């Protein structure tokens, strides 16, 4: 049977729309079922999905699950319940950063991520009533020439937060450690460019607002989903 291997994660598109994102081990057709509503079906077959939930009411409570099928089998995630964001204050925010690997044993240093502390932080924020979480950079160790390693570390980060991220939106940004580099034997290093840049790879894995500025010059990295702003409950948030 096909399996959801990353997510589901809940993201805010605007005041009345959410995005449920997830990844599977094989390309699948997918649907998000919300209690009391018709299922929202994916537009095609893929291993990565971003499915839009429309017409959400401020502070409304919704119960949902994800179902995936490759034609030979069907599987679904356990149901999750979230309370949608308010339109007016107050708003409870949690802001944290620097979850890259620590120096200790075990899950404190797992594939470029301090999974132990990261899990405690987002769980603690959830228990304290956080309605929205911001993580503005240094999610992972990064500083690698390998796109596969960079992707794998982002996967580890997403899997570490998905238990909470499936019910509370987590906005992410890039720090200096989210770096994909070209390196030469003489010791010179430079950021990868275009679709291979760390910004482009980050945007393909994260779901954030898409209102950032265009590239500064041809060939420069995109700022799509890495630099953005949004208004939530009377608060203007900017991720740089």
Coordinates of N, CA and C in Angstrom, one line a residue:
X1 N 0.8 -1.2 0.0 CA 0.0 0.0 0.0 C 0.9 1.3 0.0
X2 N 0.4 2.3 -0.7 CA 1.2 3.6 -0.6 C 1.1 4.2 0.8
X3 N 2.1 4.9 1.1 CA 2.2 5.4 2.5 C 2.6 6.9 2.5
X4 N 1.9 7.7 3.4 CA 2.4 9.1 3.6 C 3.6 9.0 4.5
X5 N 4.7 9.6 4.0 CA 6.0 9.5 4.7 C 6.4 10.8 5.3
X6 N 5.8 11.9 4.8 CA 6.1 13.2 5.4 C 4.7 14.0 5.5
X7 N 4.4 14.4 6.7 CA 3.1 15.1 6.9 C 2.0 14.2 7.4
X8 N 0.8 14.7 7.3 CA 0.4 16.0 6.7 C 0.8 17.2 7.6
X9 N 1.0 18.3 6.9 CA 1.3 19.6 7.5 C 0.2 20.6 7.1
X10 N -0.2 21.5 8.1 CA -1.2 22.5 7.8 C -0.5 23.8 7.6
X11 N -1.0 24.5 6.6 CA -0.4 25.9 6.3 C -1.5 26.9 6.1
X12 N -1.2 28.1 6.4 CA -2.2 29.2 6.2 C -2.0 29.8 4.8
X13 N -3.0 29.8 3.9 CA -2.9 30.5 2.6 C -3.4 32.0 2.8
X14 N -4.6 32.1 3.4 CA -5.1 33.4 3.7 C -6.1 33.2 4.9
X15 N -6.9 34.3 5.1 CA -7.8 34.2 6.3 C -8.8 33.1 6.3
X16 N -9.2 32.6 5.1 CA -10.2 31.6 5.0 C -9.8 30.4 4.3
X17 N -8.5 30.3 3.9 CA -8.0 29.1 3.1 C -6.8 28.5 3.8
X18 N -6.7 27.2 3.8 CA -5.6 26.5 4.4 C -5.1 25.5 3.3
X19 N -3.8 25.1 3.4 CA -3.2 24.1 2.5 C -2.7 23.0 3.4
X20 N -3.1 21.8 3.0 CA -2.7 20.5 3.6 C -1.6 19.9 2.7
X21 N -0.4 19.8 3.2 CA 0.7 19.3 2.3 C 1.2 18.0 2.9
X22 N 1.7 17.1 2.0 CA 2.2 15.8 2.5 C 3.0 15.2 1.3
X23 N 3.8 14.2 1.7 CA 4.6 13.5 0.7 C 4.4 12.0 0.9
X24 N 4.5 11.2 -0.2 CA 4.2 9.8 -0.2 C 5.5 9.0 -0.7
X25 N 5.5 7.7 -0.5 CA 6.7 6.9 -0.9 C 6.6 6.6 -2.4
X26 N 5.5 6.7 -3.0 CA 5.3 6.5 -4.5 C 4.3 7.5 -5.0
X27 N 4.3 7.8 -6.3 CA 3.3 8.7 -6.8 C 1.9 8.2 -6.6
X28 N 1.0 9.0 -6.2 CA -0.4 8.6 -5.8 C -1.4 9.7 -6.2
X29 N -2.7 9.2 -6.3 CA -3.8 10.2 -6.2 C -4.1 10.4 -4.8
X30 N -4.6 11.5 -4.4 CA -4.8 11.8 -3.0 C -6.0 12.6 -2.8
X31 N -6.6 12.6 -1.5 CA -7.7 13.4 -1.2 C -7.6 13.8 0.3
X32 N -8.1 14.9 0.6 CA -8.3 15.3 2.0 C -9.7 15.4 2.4
X33 N -10.1 14.6 3.4 CA -11.5 14.6 3.8 C -11.6 15.4 5.1
X34 N -12.6 16.3 5.1 CA -12.9 17.1 6.2 C -14.3 16.8 6.7
X35 N -14.5 16.5 8.0 CA -15.8 16.1 8.5 C -16.9 17.1 8.1
X36 N -18.0 16.6 7.5 CA -19.1 17.4 7.1 C -18.9 18.1 5.8
X37 N -17.8 17.8 5.1 CA -17.6 18.4 3.8 C -17.3 17.3 2.7
X38 N -17.4 17.6 1.5 CA -17.0 16.7 0.4 C -15.5 16.7 0.4
X39 N -14.9 15.5 0.1 CA -13.4 15.4 0.0 C -12.9 16.3 -1.1
X40 N -11.7 16.8 -0.8 CA -11.0 17.6 -1.8 C -9.9 16.7 -2.5
X41 N -10.0 16.5 -3.8 CA -9.2 15.5 -4.5 C -8.0 16.2 -5.2
X42 N -6.9 15.6 -5.2 CA -5.7 16.2 -5.9 C -6.0 16.2 -7.4
X43 N -5.3 17.2 -8.0 CA -5.4 17.4 -9.4 C -4.7 16.3 -10.3
X44 N -3.8 15.6 -9.7 CA -3.1 14.6 -10.5 C -2.4 13.6 -9.6
X45 N -1.5 12.8 -10.2 CA -0.8 11.8 -9.5 C 0.6 12.3 -9.2
X46 N 1.1 12.3 -8.0 CA 2.3 12.8 -7.6 C 2.8 12.2 -6.3
X47 N 4.1 12.4 -5.9 CA 4.6 12.0 -4.6 C 4.5 13.2 -3.6
X48 N 4.2 14.4 -4.1 CA 4.1 15.5 -3.2 C 2.8 16.2 -3.5
X49 N 2.0 16.6 -2.5 CA 0.7 17.2 -2.7 C 0.6 18.4 -1.8
X50 N -0.1 19.4 -2.4 CA -0.6 20.6 -1.6 C -2.0 20.8 -2.0
X51 N -2.9 20.5 -1.0 CA -4.4 20.5 -1.3 C -5.0 21.6 -0.5
X52 N -5.8 22.4 -1.2 CA -6.4 23.6 -0.7 C -7.7 23.3 0.0
X53 N -7.9 23.8 1.2 CA -9.2 23.8 1.9 C -9.7 25.2 1.9
X54 N -11.0 25.3 1.4 CA -11.6 26.6 1.3 C -12.6 27.0 2.3
X55 N -12.9 28.2 2.4 CA -14.0 28.7 3.2 C -14.0 28.3 4.7
X56 N -12.9 28.5 5.3 CA -12.7 28.1 6.7 C -13.2 29.3 7.5
X57 N -13.9 29.0 8.6 CA -14.4 30.1 9.5 C -13.4 30.4 10.6
X58 N -13.2 31.7 10.9 CA -12.3 32.1 12.0 C -12.6 31.3 13.3
X59 N -11.6 30.7 13.8 CA -11.7 29.9 15.1 C -12.7 28.7 15.0
X60 N -13.0 28.3 13.7 CA -13.8 27.1 13.5 C -12.9 25.9 13.8
X61 N -13.6 24.8 14.2 CA -12.9 23.5 14.5 C -13.2 22.6 13.3
X62 N -12.1 21.9 12.8 CA -12.2 21.0 11.7 C -11.4 19.7 11.9
X63 N -12.0 18.6 11.5 CA -11.4 17.3 11.7 C -11.1 16.8 10.3
X64 N -9.9 16.4 10.0 CA -9.5 15.9 8.7 C -8.6 14.7 8.7
X65 N -8.6 14.1 7.5 CA -7.6 13.0 7.3 C -7.2 13.0 5.8
X66 N -6.1 12.3 5.5 CA -5.6 12.2 4.2 C -5.7 10.8 3.7
X67 N -6.2 10.6 2.5 CA -6.3 9.2 1.9 C -5.5 9.3 0.6
X68 N -4.7 8.2 0.3 CA -3.9 8.1 -0.9 C -4.1 6.7 -1.5
X69 N -4.0 6.7 -2.9 CA -4.2 5.5 -3.6 C -3.3 5.5 -4.9
X70 N -2.7 4.3 -5.1 CA -1.9 4.2 -6.4 C -2.6 3.2 -7.3
X71 N -3.9 2.9 -7.1 CA -4.6 2.0 -8.0 C -4.6 0.6 -7.5
X72 N -3.6 0.2 -6.7 CA -3.5 -1.1 -6.2 C -3.8 -1.2 -4.7
X73 N -3.7 -0.1 -4.0 CA -4.0 -0.1 -2.6 C -4.4 1.3 -2.1
X74 N -5.0 1.4 -1.0 CA -5.4 2.7 -0.4 C -5.0 2.7 1.0
X75 N -4.5 3.8 1.5 CA -4.2 4.0 2.9 C -4.6 5.4 3.3
X76 N -4.8 5.6 4.6 CA -5.2 6.9 5.1 C -4.4 7.2 6.4
X77 N -4.4 8.5 6.7 CA -3.7 8.9 8.0 C -4.8 9.0 9.1
X78 N -4.3 8.9 10.3 CA -5.3 9.1 11.4 C -5.9 10.5 11.4
X79 N -7.1 10.6 11.8 CA -7.7 12.0 11.7 C -7.1 12.9 12.7
X80 N -7.0 14.2 12.3 CA -6.5 15.3 13.1 C -7.5 16.4 13.2
X81 N -7.4 17.1 14.3 CA -8.4 18.2 14.5 C -7.6 19.5 14.7
X82 N -8.0 20.6 14.0 CA -7.4 21.9 14.2 C -8.5 22.9 14.4
X83 N -8.1 24.0 15.1 CA -8.9 25.2 15.2 C -8.3 26.3 14.4
X84 N -9.1 26.8 13.4 CA -8.6 27.8 12.5 C -8.2 29.1 13.1
X85 N -7.4 29.9 12.5 CA -6.9 31.1 13.1 C -7.9 32.2 13.3
X86 N -7.8 33.0 14.3 CA -8.7 34.1 14.4 C -8.5 35.2 13.4
X87 N -9.5 36.1 13.2 CA -9.3 37.2 12.3 C -8.9 38.5 13.2
X88 N -9.4 38.5 14.4 CA -9.0 39.6 15.3 C -8.2 39.1 16.5
X89 N -7.5 40.1 17.1 CA -6.7 39.7 18.3 C -7.6 39.2 19.4
X90 N -7.0 38.5 20.4 CA -5.6 38.2 20.5 C -5.2 37.0 19.7
X91 N -3.9 36.9 19.5 CA -3.2 35.8 18.7 C -2.0 35.4 19.5
X92 N -1.9 34.1 19.8 CA -0.8 33.5 20.5 C 0.2 32.9 19.5
X93 N 1.4 33.5 19.5 CA 2.5 33.1 18.6 C 3.6 32.5 19.4
X94 N 4.2 31.5 18.7 CA 5.5 30.9 19.2 C 6.5 31.1 18.2
X95 N 7.7 31.7 18.5 CA 8.8 31.9 17.6 C 10.0 31.2 18.1
X96 N 10.6 30.5 17.3 CA 11.8 29.7 17.7 C 12.7 29.5 16.4
X97 N 14.0 29.2 16.7 CA 14.9 29.0 15.6 C 16.1 28.1 16.0
X98 N 17.0 27.8 15.1 CA 18.2 27.1 15.4 C 18.0 25.7 15.9
X99 N 17.4 24.8 15.1 CA 17.2 23.4 15.5 C 18.2 22.5 14.9
X100 N 19.3 23.1 14.4 CA 20.3 22.2 13.7 C 20.9 21.3 14.8
X101 N 21.6 20.3 14.3 CA 22.1 19.2 15.2 C 22.9 19.8 16.4
X102 N 22.7 19.1 17.6 CA 23.5 19.5 18.7 C 24.7 18.6 18.8
X103 N 25.4 18.7 20.0 CA 26.6 17.9 20.1 C 26.4 16.6 21.0
X104 N 25.2 16.4 21.4 CA 25.0 15.2 22.2 C 24.7 14.0 21.4
X105 N 24.3 12.9 22.1 CA 24.1 11.6 21.4 C 22.6 11.5 20.9
X106 N 22.4 10.4 20.1 CA 21.0 10.1 19.7 C 20.3 11.1 19.0
X107 N 19.1 11.4 19.3 CA 18.2 12.3 18.6 C 18.6 13.8 18.7
X108 N 19.5 14.1 19.5 CA 20.0 15.5 19.6 C 20.9 15.8 18.4
X109 N 21.3 14.8 17.7 CA 22.1 15.0 16.5 C 21.8 13.9 15.5
X110 N 20.6 14.2 14.8 CA 20.1 13.2 13.8 C 19.9 13.8 12.5
X111 N 20.8 13.5 11.5 CA 20.7 13.9 10.2 C 20.6 15.5 10.1
X112 N 21.5 16.1 10.8 CA 21.5 17.6 10.7 C 20.5 18.3 11.5
X113 N 19.7 17.6 12.4 CA 18.6 18.2 13.1 C 18.7 17.8 14.6
X114 N 18.5 18.7 15.5 CA 18.3 18.3 16.9 C 16.8 17.9 17.1
X115 N 16.5 16.7 16.7 CA 15.1 16.2 16.8 C 14.6 16.2 18.2
X116 N 15.4 15.9 19.1 CA 15.0 15.8 20.5 C 14.4 17.2 21.0
X117 N 15.3 18.2 20.9 CA 14.8 19.5 21.4 C 13.8 20.1 20.5
X118 N 13.9 20.0 19.2 CA 12.8 20.5 18.3 C 11.5 19.9 18.6
X119 N 11.4 18.6 18.8 CA 10.1 18.0 19.2 C 9.6 18.6 20.5
X120 N 10.5 18.8 21.5 CA 10.0 19.3 22.8 C 9.5 20.8 22.6
X121 N 10.2 21.6 21.8 CA 9.8 23.0 21.6 C 8.4 23.1 21.0
X122 N 8.2 22.4 19.9 CA 6.9 22.6 19.2 C 5.8 22.0 20.0
X123 N 6.1 20.9 20.7 CA 5.0 20.3 21.6 C 4.7 21.2 22.8
X124 N 5.8 21.8 23.4 CA 5.6 22.7 24.5 C 4.8 23.9 24.0
X125 N 5.1 24.4 22.8 CA 4.3 25.6 22.3 C 2.9 25.2 22.1
X126 N 2.6 24.1 21.6 CA 1.2 23.6 21.4 C 0.5 23.5 22.7
X127 N 1.1 23.0 23.7 CA 0.5 22.8 25.0 C 0.2 24.2 25.6
X128 N 1.0 25.2 25.3 CA 0.8 26.5 25.8 C -0.2 27.3 25.0
X129 N -0.8 26.7 24.0 CA -1.9 27.4 23.3 C -1.5 28.1 22.0
X130 N -0.3 27.9 21.5 CA 0.2 28.6 20.3 C -0.8 28.3 19.2
X131 N -1.2 29.4 18.5 CA -2.1 29.3 17.3 C -1.4 29.3 16.0
X132 N -0.1 29.8 16.1 CA 0.7 30.0 14.9 C 2.2 29.9 15.3
X133 N 3.0 29.2 14.6 CA 4.4 29.1 15.0 C 5.3 29.6 13.8
X134 N 6.4 30.3 14.2 CA 7.3 30.8 13.2 C 8.7 30.3 13.5
X135 N 9.3 29.8 12.5 CA 10.7 29.3 12.6 C 11.6 30.0 11.6
X136 N 12.2 31.1 11.9 CA 12.9 31.9 10.9 C 14.4 31.6 10.7
X137 N 14.6 30.3 10.4 CA 16.0 29.9 10.0 C 16.8 29.0 10.8
X138 N 17.8 28.5 10.2 CA 18.7 27.5 10.8 C 17.9 26.2 11.3
X139 N 17.1 25.8 10.4 CA 16.3 24.5 10.7 C 17.3 23.3 10.7
X140 N 18.3 23.3 9.9 CA 19.2 22.2 9.6 C 20.6 22.6 9.6
X141 N 21.5 21.6 9.6 CA 23.0 21.9 9.5 C 23.3 22.5 8.2
X142 N 22.8 22.0 7.1 CA 23.0 22.5 5.8 C 24.5 22.6 5.5
X143 N 24.9 23.7 4.8 CA 26.3 23.9 4.4 C 26.8 22.7 3.7
X144 N 26.1 22.3 2.6 CA 26.5 21.0 1.9 C 26.5 21.3 0.4
X145 N 27.3 20.5 -0.3 CA 27.3 20.6 -1.8 C 26.3 19.6 -2.4
X146 N 25.7 18.8 -1.5 CA 24.8 17.7 -2.0 C 23.3 18.1 -1.8
X147 N 22.6 18.2 -3.0 CA 21.2 18.5 -2.9 C 20.4 17.3 -2.2
X148 N 20.9 16.1 -2.4 CA 20.2 15.0 -1.7 C 20.4 15.1 -0.2
X149 N 21.5 15.5 0.3 CA 21.7 15.7 1.8 C 20.9 16.8 2.3
X150 N 20.8 17.9 1.6 CA 20.0 19.1 1.9 C 18.5 18.7 2.0
X151 N 18.1 17.9 1.0 CA 16.7 17.5 1.0 C 16.4 16.5 2.1
X152 N 17.3 15.6 2.4 CA 17.1 14.7 3.5 C 17.1 15.3 4.8
X153 N 17.9 16.4 5.1 CA 17.8 17.1 6.3 C 16.5 17.8 6.5
X154 N 16.0 18.4 5.4 CA 14.7 19.1 5.5 C 13.6 18.1 5.8
X155 N 13.7 16.8 5.2 CA 12.7 15.8 5.5 C 12.7 15.5 6.9
X156 N 13.9 15.3 7.5 CA 14.0 15.0 8.9 C 13.4 16.1 9.8
X157 N 13.6 17.4 9.4 CA 13.0 18.5 10.1 C 11.4 18.4 10.1
X158 N 10.9 18.2 8.9 CA 9.5 18.1 8.7 C 8.9 16.9 9.5
X159 N 9.5 15.8 9.5 CA 9.0 14.6 10.2 C 9.1 14.9 11.7
X160 N 10.0 15.7 12.2 CA 10.1 16.0 13.6 C 9.0 16.8 14.1
X161 N 8.5 17.7 13.2 CA 7.4 18.7 13.6 C 6.0 18.3 13.2
X162 N 5.9 17.2 12.4 CA 4.6 17.0 11.7 C 3.5 16.7 12.7
X163 N 3.8 16.1 13.9 CA 2.7 15.8 14.8 C 2.0 17.1 15.2
X164 N 2.7 18.2 15.4 CA 2.1 19.4 15.8 C 1.8 20.2 14.5
X165 N 2.7 20.2 13.5 CA 2.4 20.9 12.3 C 1.2 20.5 11.5
X166 N 0.6 19.4 11.8 CA -0.6 18.9 11.2 C -1.8 19.6 11.8
X167 N -1.7 20.3 12.9 CA -2.8 21.0 13.5 C -2.6 22.4 13.8
X168 N -1.3 22.9 13.8 CA -1.0 24.3 14.0 C -0.1 24.7 12.8
X169 N -0.4 25.7 12.1 CA 0.5 26.2 11.0 C 1.9 26.6 11.5
X170 N 2.9 26.1 10.8 CA 4.3 26.5 11.2 C 4.9 27.2 9.9
X171 N 5.2 28.5 10.1 CA 5.8 29.2 9.0 C 7.3 29.1 9.1
X172 N 8.0 28.9 8.0 CA 9.5 28.7 8.1 C 10.2 29.8 7.2
X173 N 11.4 30.1 7.6 CA 12.3 30.9 6.9 C 13.7 30.3 6.8
X174 N 14.6 31.0 6.1 CA 15.9 30.5 5.8 C 16.9 31.3 6.6
X175 N 17.9 30.5 7.3 CA 19.0 31.2 7.9 C 20.3 30.9 7.1
X176 N 21.4 31.2 7.7 CA 22.7 31.0 7.0 C 23.0 29.5 6.8
X177 N 22.4 28.6 7.7 CA 22.7 27.2 7.6 C 21.9 26.5 6.5
X178 N 20.8 27.2 6.0 CA 20.1 26.6 4.8 C 20.9 26.9 3.6
X179 N 22.1 26.3 3.4 CA 23.0 26.7 2.3 C 23.4 25.4 1.5
X180 N 23.1 25.6 0.2 CA 23.6 24.6 -0.8 C 24.7 25.3 -1.6
X181 N 25.8 24.6 -1.7 CA 27.0 25.3 -2.2 C 27.7 24.5 -3.3
X182 N 28.4 25.2 -4.2 CA 29.4 24.7 -5.0 C 30.7 24.9 -4.4
X183 N 31.6 23.9 -4.4 CA 32.9 24.0 -3.7 C 34.0 23.5 -4.7
X184 N 35.2 24.2 -4.6 CA 36.3 23.8 -5.5 C 37.5 23.4 -4.6
X185 N 38.4 22.7 -5.3 CA 39.6 22.2 -4.5 C 40.5 23.2 -4.0
X186 N 40.4 24.5 -4.5 CA 41.2 25.5 -4.0 C 40.6 26.2 -2.8
X187 N 39.5 25.7 -2.3 CA 38.9 26.2 -1.1 C 37.8 27.2 -1.3
X188 N 37.6 27.6 -2.6 CA 36.5 28.6 -2.9 C 35.2 27.9 -2.8
X189 N 34.2 28.7 -2.4 CA 32.8 28.2 -2.3 C 31.9 29.3 -2.8
X190 N 30.7 28.9 -3.4 CA 29.7 29.9 -3.8 C 28.4 29.2 -3.8
X191 N 27.3 29.9 -3.5 CA 26.0 29.4 -3.5 C 25.6 28.8 -4.9
X192 N 24.9 27.7 -4.9 CA 24.3 27.2 -6.1 C 23.2 28.2 -6.6
X193 N 23.0 28.2 -7.9 CA 22.1 29.3 -8.5 C 20.9 28.6 -9.1
X194 N 19.9 29.5 -9.5 CA 18.7 29.1 -10.2 C 17.9 28.0 -9.5
X195 N 17.4 27.0 -10.3 CA 16.6 26.0 -9.7 C 17.4 25.1 -8.7
X196 N 18.7 25.1 -8.8 CA 19.5 24.3 -7.9 C 19.9 25.0 -6.6
X197 N 19.4 26.3 -6.5 CA 19.8 27.1 -5.3 C 19.1 26.6 -4.0
X198 N 19.7 26.9 -2.9 CA 19.0 26.5 -1.6 C 17.6 27.1 -1.5
X199 N 17.5 28.4 -2.0 CA 16.2 29.0 -1.9 C 15.1 28.3 -2.7
X200 N 15.5 27.8 -3.9 CA 14.5 27.1 -4.8 C 14.2 25.7 -4.2
X201 N 15.2 25.0 -3.7 CA 14.9 23.7 -3.1 C 14.1 23.9 -1.8
X202 N 14.4 24.9 -1.0 CA 13.6 25.1 0.2 C 12.1 25.4 -0.1
X203 N 11.9 26.2 -1.2 CA 10.5 26.5 -1.6 C 9.8 25.3 -2.0
X204 N 10.4 24.4 -2.6 CA 9.8 23.2 -3.1 C 9.3 22.3 -2.0
X205 N 9.9 22.4 -0.8 CA 9.6 21.5 0.3 C 8.7 22.2 1.3
X206 N 8.7 23.5 1.4 CA 8.0 24.2 2.5 C 6.7 24.8 1.8
X207 N 5.7 25.1 2.6 CA 4.5 25.8 2.2 C 4.4 27.1 3.0
X208 N 4.7 28.2 2.3 CA 4.6 29.5 2.9 C 3.9 30.5 2.0
X209 N 3.6 31.7 2.4 CA 3.0 32.7 1.5 C 3.9 32.9 0.3
X210 N 3.3 33.2 -0.8 CA 4.0 33.4 -2.1 C 3.9 34.9 -2.6
X211 N 4.4 35.8 -1.7 CA 4.3 37.2 -2.1 C 5.6 37.9 -1.9
X212 N 6.7 37.1 -2.0 CA 8.0 37.7 -1.9 C 8.4 38.5 -3.2
X213 N 9.5 39.2 -3.1 CA 10.0 40.0 -4.2 C 10.6 39.0 -5.3
X214 N 10.6 39.5 -6.6 CA 11.2 38.7 -7.6 C 12.7 38.6 -7.5
X215 N 13.4 37.7 -8.2 CA 14.9 37.7 -8.2 C 15.4 39.1 -8.6
X216 N 16.6 39.4 -8.0 CA 17.1 40.7 -8.2 C 17.7 40.9 -9.6
X217 N 18.3 39.8 -10.1 CA 18.9 39.8 -11.4 C 18.6 38.5 -12.1
X218 N 18.7 38.3 -13.4 CA 18.5 37.0 -14.0 C 19.5 36.0 -13.4
X219 N 19.0 34.8 -13.1 CA 19.8 33.8 -12.5 C 20.0 33.8 -11.0
X220 N 19.5 34.9 -10.4 CA 19.6 35.0 -8.9 C 18.5 34.1 -8.3
X221 N 18.7 33.7 -7.1 CA 17.7 32.8 -6.5 C 16.3 33.4 -6.4
X222 N 15.3 32.6 -6.4 CA 14.0 33.0 -6.2 C 13.8 33.3 -4.7
X223 N 12.9 34.3 -4.3 CA 12.5 34.5 -3.0 C 11.1 33.9 -2.7
X224 N 10.6 33.1 -3.6 CA 9.3 32.6 -3.5 C 9.2 31.6 -2.3
X225 N 8.4 31.9 -1.3 CA 8.2 31.1 -0.1 C 9.3 31.1 0.9
X226 N 10.3 31.9 0.6 CA 11.4 32.1 1.6 C 11.4 33.5 2.2
X227 N 10.9 34.5 1.4 CA 10.8 35.9 1.9 C 9.3 36.2 1.6
X228 N 8.6 36.7 2.7 CA 7.2 36.9 2.5 C 6.6 37.7 3.7
X229 N 5.4 38.1 3.6 CA 4.7 38.8 4.7 C 3.2 38.3 4.7
X230 N 2.6 38.5 5.9 CA 1.2 38.2 6.0 C 0.6 38.9 7.2
X231 N -0.7 39.1 7.2 CA -1.5 39.7 8.3 C -2.3 38.6 8.9
X232 N -2.2 38.5 10.2 CA -3.0 37.5 11.0 C -3.5 38.2 12.3
X233 N -4.8 38.3 12.4 CA -5.4 38.8 13.6 C -4.8 40.2 14.0
X234 N -4.7 41.1 13.0 CA -4.2 42.4 13.3 C -2.7 42.5 13.5
X235 N -2.0 41.4 13.3 CA -0.5 41.4 13.4 C 0.1 41.3 12.0
X236 N 1.0 42.2 11.6 CA 1.7 42.1 10.4 C 3.1 41.4 10.6
X237 N 3.2 40.2 9.9 CA 4.4 39.4 10.1 C 5.2 39.5 8.8
X238 N 6.5 39.6 8.9 CA 7.5 39.7 7.8 C 8.6 38.6 8.0
X239 N 8.8 37.7 7.0 CA 9.9 36.8 7.1 C 10.9 37.2 6.1
X240 N 12.2 37.5 6.6 CA 13.2 37.9 5.7 C 14.4 36.9 5.7

